[in-house]
PDB file of C-alpha atoms in Angstrom:
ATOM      1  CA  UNK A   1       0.000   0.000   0.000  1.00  0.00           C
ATOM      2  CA  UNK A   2       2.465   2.653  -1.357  1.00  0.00           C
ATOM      3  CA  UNK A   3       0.246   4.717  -2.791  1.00  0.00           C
ATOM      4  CA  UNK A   4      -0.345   7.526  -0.170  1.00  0.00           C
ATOM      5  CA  UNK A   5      -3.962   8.344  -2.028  1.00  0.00           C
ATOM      6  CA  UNK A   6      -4.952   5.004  -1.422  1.00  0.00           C
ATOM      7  CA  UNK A   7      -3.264   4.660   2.416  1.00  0.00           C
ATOM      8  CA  UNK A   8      -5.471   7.616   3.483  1.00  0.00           C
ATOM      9  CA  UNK A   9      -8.967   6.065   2.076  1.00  0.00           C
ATOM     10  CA  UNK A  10      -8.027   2.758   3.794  1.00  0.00           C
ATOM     11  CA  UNK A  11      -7.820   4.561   7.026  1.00  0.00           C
ATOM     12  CA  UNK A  12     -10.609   6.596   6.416  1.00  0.00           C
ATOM     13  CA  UNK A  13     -12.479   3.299   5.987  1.00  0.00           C
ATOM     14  CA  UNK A  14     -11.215   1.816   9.241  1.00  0.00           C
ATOM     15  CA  UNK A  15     -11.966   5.102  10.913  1.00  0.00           C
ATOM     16  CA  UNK A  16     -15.424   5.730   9.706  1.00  0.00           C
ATOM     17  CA  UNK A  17     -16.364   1.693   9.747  1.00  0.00           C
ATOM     18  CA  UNK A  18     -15.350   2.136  13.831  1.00  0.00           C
ATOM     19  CA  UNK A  19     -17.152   4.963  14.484  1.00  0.00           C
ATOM     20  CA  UNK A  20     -20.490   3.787  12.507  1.00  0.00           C
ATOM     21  CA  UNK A  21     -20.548   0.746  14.454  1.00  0.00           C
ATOM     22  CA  UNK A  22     -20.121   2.240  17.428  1.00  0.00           C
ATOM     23  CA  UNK A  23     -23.086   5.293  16.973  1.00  0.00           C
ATOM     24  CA  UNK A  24     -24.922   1.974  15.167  1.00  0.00           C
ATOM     25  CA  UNK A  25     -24.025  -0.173  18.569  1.00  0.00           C
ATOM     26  CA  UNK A  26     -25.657   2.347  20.808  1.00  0.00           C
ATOM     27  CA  UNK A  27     -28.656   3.664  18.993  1.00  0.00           C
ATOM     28  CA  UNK A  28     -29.859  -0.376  18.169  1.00  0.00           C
ATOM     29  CA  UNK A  29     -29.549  -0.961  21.848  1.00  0.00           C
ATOM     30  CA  UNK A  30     -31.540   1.903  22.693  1.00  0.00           C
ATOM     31  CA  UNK A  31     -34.164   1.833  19.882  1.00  0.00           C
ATOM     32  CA  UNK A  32     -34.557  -1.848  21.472  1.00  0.00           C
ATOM     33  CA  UNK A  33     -34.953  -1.345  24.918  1.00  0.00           C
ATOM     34  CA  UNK A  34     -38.514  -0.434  25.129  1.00  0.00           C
ATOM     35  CA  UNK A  35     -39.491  -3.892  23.418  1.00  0.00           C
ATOM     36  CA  UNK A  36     -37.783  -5.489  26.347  1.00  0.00           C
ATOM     37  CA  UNK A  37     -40.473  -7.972  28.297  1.00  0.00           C
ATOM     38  CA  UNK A  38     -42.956  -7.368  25.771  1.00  0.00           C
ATOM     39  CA  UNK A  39     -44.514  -9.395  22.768  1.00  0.00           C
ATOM     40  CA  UNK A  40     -42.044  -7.231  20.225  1.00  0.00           C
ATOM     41  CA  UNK A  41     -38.683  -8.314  22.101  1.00  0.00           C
ATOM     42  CA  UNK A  42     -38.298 -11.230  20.064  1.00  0.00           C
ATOM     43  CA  UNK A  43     -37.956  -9.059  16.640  1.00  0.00           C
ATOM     44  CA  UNK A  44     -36.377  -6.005  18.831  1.00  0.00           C
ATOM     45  CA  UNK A  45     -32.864  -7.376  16.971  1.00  0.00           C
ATOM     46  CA  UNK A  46     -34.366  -6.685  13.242  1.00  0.00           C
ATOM     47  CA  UNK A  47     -34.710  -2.922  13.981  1.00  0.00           C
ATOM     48  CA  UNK A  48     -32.409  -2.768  16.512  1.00  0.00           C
ATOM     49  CA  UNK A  49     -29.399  -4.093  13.664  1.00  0.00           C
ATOM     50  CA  UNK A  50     -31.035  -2.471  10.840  1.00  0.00           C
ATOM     51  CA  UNK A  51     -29.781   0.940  12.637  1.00  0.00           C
ATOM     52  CA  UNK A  52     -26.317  -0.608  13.119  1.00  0.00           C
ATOM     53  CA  UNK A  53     -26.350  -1.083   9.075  1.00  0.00           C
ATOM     54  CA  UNK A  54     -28.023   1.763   8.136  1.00  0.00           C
ATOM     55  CA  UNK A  55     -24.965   3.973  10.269  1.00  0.00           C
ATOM     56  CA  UNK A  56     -22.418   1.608   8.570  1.00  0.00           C
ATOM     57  CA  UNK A  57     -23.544   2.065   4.864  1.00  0.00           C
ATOM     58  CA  UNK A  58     -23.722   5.209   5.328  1.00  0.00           C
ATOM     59  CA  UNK A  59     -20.542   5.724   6.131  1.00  0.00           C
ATOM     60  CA  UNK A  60     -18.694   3.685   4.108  1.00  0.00           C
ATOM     61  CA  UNK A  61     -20.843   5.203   1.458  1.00  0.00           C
ATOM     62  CA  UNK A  62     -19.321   8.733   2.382  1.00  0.00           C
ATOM     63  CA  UNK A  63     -15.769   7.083   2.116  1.00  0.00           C
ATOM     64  CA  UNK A  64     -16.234   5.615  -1.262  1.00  0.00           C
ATOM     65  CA  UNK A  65     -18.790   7.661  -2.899  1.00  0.00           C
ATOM     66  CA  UNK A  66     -17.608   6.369  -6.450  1.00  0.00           C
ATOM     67  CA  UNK A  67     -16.830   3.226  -5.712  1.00  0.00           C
ATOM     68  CA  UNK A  68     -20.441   2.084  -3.708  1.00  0.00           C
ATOM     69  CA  UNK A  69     -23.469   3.114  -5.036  1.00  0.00           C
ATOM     70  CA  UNK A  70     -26.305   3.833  -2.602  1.00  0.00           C
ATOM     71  CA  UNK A  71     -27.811   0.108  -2.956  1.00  0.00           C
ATOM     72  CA  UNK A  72     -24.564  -0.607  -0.908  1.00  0.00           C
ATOM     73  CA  UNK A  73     -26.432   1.107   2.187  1.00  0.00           C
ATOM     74  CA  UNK A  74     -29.429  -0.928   1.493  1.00  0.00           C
ATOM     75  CA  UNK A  75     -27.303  -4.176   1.580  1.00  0.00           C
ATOM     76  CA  UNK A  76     -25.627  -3.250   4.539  1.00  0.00           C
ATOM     77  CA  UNK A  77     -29.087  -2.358   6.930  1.00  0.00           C
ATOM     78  CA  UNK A  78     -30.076  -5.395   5.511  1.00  0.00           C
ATOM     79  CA  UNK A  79     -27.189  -7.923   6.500  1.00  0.00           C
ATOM     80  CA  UNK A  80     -27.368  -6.521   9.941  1.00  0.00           C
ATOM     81  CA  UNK A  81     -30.598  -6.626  10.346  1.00  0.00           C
ATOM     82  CA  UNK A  82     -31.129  -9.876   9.738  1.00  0.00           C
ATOM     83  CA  UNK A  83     -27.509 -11.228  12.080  1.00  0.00           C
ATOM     84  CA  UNK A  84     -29.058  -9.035  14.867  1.00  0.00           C
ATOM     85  CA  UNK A  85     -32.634 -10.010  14.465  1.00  0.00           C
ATOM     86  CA  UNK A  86     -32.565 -13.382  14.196  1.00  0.00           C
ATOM     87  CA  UNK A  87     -29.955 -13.405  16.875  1.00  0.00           C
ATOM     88  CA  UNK A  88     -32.151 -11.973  19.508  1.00  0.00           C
ATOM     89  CA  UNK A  89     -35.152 -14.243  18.238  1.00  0.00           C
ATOM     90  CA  UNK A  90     -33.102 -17.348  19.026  1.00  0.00           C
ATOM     91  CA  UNK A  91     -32.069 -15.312  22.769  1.00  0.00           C
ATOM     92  CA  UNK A  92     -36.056 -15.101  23.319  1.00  0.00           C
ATOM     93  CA  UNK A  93     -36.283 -18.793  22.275  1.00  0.00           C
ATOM     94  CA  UNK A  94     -33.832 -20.715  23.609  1.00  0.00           C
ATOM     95  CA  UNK A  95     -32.653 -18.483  26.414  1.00  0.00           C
ATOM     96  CA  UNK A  96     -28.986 -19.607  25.489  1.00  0.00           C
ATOM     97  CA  UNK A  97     -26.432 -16.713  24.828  1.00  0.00           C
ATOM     98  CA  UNK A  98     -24.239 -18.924  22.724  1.00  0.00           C
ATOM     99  CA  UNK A  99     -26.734 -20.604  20.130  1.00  0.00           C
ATOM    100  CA  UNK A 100     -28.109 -17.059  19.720  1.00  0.00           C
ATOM    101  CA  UNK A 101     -24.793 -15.733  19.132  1.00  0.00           C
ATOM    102  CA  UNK A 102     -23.207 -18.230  16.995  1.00  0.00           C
ATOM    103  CA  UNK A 103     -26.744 -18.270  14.795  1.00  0.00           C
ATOM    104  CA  UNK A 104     -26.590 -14.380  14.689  1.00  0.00           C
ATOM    105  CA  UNK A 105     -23.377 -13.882  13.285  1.00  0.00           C
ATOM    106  CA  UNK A 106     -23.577 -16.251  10.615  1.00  0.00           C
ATOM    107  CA  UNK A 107     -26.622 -15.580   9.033  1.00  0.00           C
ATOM    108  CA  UNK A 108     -25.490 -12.093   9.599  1.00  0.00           C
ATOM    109  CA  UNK A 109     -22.128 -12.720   7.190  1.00  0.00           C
ATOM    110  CA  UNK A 110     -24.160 -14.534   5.225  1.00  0.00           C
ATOM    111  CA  UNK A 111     -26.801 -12.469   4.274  1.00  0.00           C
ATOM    112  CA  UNK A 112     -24.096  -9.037   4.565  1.00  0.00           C
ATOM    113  CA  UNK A 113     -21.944 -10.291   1.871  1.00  0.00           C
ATOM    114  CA  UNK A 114     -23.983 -11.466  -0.496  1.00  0.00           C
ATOM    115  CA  UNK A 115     -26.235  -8.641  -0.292  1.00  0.00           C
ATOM    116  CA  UNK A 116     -22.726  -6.340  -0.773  1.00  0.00           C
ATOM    117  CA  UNK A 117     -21.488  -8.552  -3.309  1.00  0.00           C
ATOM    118  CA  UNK A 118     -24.552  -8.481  -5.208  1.00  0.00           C
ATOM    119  CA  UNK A 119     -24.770  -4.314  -5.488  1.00  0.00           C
ATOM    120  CA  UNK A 120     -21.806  -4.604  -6.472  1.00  0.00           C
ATOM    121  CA  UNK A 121     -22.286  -7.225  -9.265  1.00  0.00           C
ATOM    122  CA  UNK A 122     -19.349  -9.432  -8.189  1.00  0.00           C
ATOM    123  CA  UNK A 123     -18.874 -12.567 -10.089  1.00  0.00           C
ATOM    124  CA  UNK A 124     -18.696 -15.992  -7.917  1.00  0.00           C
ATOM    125  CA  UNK A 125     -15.057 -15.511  -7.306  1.00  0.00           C
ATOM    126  CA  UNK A 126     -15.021 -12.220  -5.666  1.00  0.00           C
ATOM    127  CA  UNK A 127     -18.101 -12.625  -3.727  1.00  0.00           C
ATOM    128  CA  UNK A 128     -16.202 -15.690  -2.176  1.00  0.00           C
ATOM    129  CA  UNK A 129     -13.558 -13.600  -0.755  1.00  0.00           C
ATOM    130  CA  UNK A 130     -15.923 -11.031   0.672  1.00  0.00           C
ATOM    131  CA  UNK A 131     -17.528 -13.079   2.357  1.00  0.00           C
ATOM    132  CA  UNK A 132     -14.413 -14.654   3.424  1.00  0.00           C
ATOM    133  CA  UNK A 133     -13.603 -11.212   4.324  1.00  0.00           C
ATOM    134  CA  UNK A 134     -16.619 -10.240   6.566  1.00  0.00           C
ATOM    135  CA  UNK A 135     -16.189 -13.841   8.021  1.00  0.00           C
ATOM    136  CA  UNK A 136     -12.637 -12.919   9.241  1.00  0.00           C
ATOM    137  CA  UNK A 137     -13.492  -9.354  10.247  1.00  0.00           C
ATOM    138  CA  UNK A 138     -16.888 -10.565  12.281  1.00  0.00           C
ATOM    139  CA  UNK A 139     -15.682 -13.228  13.908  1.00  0.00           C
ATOM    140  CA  UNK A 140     -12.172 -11.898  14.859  1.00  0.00           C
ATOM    141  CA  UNK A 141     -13.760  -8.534  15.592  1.00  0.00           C
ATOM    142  CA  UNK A 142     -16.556 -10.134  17.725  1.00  0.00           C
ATOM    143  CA  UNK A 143     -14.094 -12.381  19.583  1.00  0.00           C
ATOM    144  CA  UNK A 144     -11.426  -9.205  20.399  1.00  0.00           C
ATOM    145  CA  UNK A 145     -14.341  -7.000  21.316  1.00  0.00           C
ATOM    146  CA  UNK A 146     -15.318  -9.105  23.854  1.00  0.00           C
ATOM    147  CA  UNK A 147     -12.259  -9.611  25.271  1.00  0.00           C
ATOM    148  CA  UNK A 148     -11.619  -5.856  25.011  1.00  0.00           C
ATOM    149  CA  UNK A 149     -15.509  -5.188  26.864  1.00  0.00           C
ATOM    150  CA  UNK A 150     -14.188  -7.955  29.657  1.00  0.00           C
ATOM    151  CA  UNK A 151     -10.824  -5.907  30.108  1.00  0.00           C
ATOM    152  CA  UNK A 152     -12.325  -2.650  30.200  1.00  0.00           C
ATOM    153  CA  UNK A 153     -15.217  -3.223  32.556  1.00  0.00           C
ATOM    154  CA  UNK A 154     -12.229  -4.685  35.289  1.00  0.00           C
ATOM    155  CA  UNK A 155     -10.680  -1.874  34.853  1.00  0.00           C
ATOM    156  CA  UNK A 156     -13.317   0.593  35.243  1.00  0.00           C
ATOM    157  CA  UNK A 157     -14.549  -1.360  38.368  1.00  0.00           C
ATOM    158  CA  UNK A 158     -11.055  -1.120  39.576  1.00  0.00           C
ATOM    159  CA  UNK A 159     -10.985   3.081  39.334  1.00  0.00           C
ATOM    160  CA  UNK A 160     -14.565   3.645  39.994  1.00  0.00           C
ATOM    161  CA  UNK A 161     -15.469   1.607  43.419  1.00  0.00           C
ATOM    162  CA  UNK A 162     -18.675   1.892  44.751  1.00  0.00           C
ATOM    163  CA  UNK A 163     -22.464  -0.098  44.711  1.00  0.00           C
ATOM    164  CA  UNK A 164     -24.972  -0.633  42.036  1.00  0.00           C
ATOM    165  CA  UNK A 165     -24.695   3.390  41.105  1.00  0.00           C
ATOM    166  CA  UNK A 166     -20.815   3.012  39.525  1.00  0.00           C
ATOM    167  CA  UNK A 167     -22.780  -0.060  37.576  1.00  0.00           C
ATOM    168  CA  UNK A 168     -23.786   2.086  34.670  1.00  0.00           C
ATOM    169  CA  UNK A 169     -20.218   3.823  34.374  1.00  0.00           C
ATOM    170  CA  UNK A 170     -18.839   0.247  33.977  1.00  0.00           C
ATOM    171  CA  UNK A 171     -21.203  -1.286  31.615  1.00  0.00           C
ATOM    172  CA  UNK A 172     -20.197   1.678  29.478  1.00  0.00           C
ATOM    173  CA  UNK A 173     -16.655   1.654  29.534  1.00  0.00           C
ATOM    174  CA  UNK A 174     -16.882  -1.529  28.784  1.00  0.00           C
ATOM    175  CA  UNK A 175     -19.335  -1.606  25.794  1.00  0.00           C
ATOM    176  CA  UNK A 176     -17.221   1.678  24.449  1.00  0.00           C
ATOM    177  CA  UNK A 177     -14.377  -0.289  24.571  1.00  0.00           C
ATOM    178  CA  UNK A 178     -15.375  -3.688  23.116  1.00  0.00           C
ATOM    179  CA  UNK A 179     -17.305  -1.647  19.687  1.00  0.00           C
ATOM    180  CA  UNK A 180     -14.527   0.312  19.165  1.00  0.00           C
ATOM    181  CA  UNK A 181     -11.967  -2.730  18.963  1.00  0.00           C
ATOM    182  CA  UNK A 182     -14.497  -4.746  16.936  1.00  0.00           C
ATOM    183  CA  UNK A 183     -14.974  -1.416  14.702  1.00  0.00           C
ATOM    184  CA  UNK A 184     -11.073  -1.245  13.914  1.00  0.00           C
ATOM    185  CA  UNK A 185     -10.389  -5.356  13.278  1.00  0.00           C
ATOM    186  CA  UNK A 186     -13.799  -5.298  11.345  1.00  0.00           C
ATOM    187  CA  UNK A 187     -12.785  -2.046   9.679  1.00  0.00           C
ATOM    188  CA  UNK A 188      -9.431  -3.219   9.227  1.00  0.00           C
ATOM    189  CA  UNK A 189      -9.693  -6.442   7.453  1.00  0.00           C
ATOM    190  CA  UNK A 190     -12.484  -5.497   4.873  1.00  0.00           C
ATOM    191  CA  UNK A 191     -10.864  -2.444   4.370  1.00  0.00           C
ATOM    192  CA  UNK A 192      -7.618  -4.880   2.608  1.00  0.00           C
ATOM    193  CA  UNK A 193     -10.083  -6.940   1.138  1.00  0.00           C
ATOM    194  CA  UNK A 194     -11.521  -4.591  -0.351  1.00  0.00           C
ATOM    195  CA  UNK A 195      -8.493  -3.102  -1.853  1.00  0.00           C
ATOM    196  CA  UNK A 196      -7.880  -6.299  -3.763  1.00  0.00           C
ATOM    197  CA  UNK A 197     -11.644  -6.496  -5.110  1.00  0.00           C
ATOM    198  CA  UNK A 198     -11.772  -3.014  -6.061  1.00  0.00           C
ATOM    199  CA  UNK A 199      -8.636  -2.825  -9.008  1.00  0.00           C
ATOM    200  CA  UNK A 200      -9.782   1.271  -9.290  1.00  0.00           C
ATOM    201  CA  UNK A 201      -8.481   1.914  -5.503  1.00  0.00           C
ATOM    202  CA  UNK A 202      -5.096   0.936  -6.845  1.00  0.00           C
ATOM    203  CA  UNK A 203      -5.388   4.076  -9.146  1.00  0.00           C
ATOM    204  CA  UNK A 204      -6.512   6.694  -7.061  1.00  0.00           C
ATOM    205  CA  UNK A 205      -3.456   8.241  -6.475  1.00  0.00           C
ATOM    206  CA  UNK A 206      -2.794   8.637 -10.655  1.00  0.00           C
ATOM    207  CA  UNK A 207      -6.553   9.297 -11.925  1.00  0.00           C
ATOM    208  CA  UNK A 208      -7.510  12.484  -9.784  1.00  0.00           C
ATOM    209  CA  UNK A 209     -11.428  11.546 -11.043  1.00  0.00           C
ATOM    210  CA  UNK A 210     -11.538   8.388  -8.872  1.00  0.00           C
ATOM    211  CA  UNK A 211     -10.892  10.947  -5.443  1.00  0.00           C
TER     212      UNK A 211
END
């Protein structure tokens, strides 16, 4: 990645993927919290993820206005949408964290990258490696985020001591923490994916009317 053109859009994709999901993170969770122990918790996920998307598309839409068109936001409220959604439906059903989880995220990368792929007419081969790519990005992203969310919430209990009150500062810290680290490996990793699917990135730097 010599090409300083192209450098600075891959970092402006890892930045703007991070801070999407994040902003997506928080206003799912909230948009989902008055369906809590009623008859709409079970499909809280659908909307709740469809945010999460709708903030990612967007801005990896703003990054690569020439490269995405605007079906690519579609796609994206749509794959999370569906990870989230059926996610928590399996939660209300089952009552078991890891079924739900492990059923979320893969119809989630499932249904993200071939939606993606599809707006952006990718032939068999190349919608292979995306969805390798979100597969990667997800899981390794999921995995480190949790870790981070475990880290940071001993921390914060650590510095701020106290009862039930100093609960909310934790559970924040900690879910801060664990979206932005699964906002930067997602970001990241489909970010040099997406380099290698997209042979016009290379150019950026020499054709001033790919910028």
């Amino acid at each position: 990645m010599s090409n300083p053109t192209l450098k600075a859009k891959y970092w402006w994709w890892v930045f703007a993927t991070n801070i999407a999901i994040v902003i997506g993170f928080f206003l799912g969770l909230f948009s989902s919290l008055p369906a809590i122990n009623s008859s709409l918790s079970a499909i809280s996920g659908f909307w709740g993820g469809a945010l999460g998307g709708l903030c990612v598309g967007i801005a990896q839409k703003l990054v690569l206005p020439h490269q995405l068109s605007a079906k690519w936001i579609l796609a994206t409220t749509f794959g999370f949408s569906i990870g989230c959604g059926i996610g928590s439906l399996i939660l209300v059903m089952t009552s078991n964290g890891i079924i739900s989880s492990i059923f979320g995220l893969v119809s989630g990368i499932i249904s993200l990258s071939f939606a993606q792929a599809r707006t952006m007419k990718w032939q068999k081969n190349k919608t292979l490696k995306w969805l390798i790519a979100n597969s990667i990005g997800v899981t390794v992203g999921a995995g480190i985020g949790v870790l981070a969310c475990i880290i940071a919430g001993v921390i914060a209990g650590q510095i701020v001591r106290g009862g039930l009150e100093t609960l909310g500062t934790i559970l924040l810290a900690a879910t801060v923490a664990g979206s932005l680290v699964m906002g930067l490996t997602y970001g990241g990793i489909t970010g040099l994916f997406l380099i290698k699917l997209l042979p016009n990135l290379q150019n950026m730097g020499v054709d001033s009317e790919n910028l």
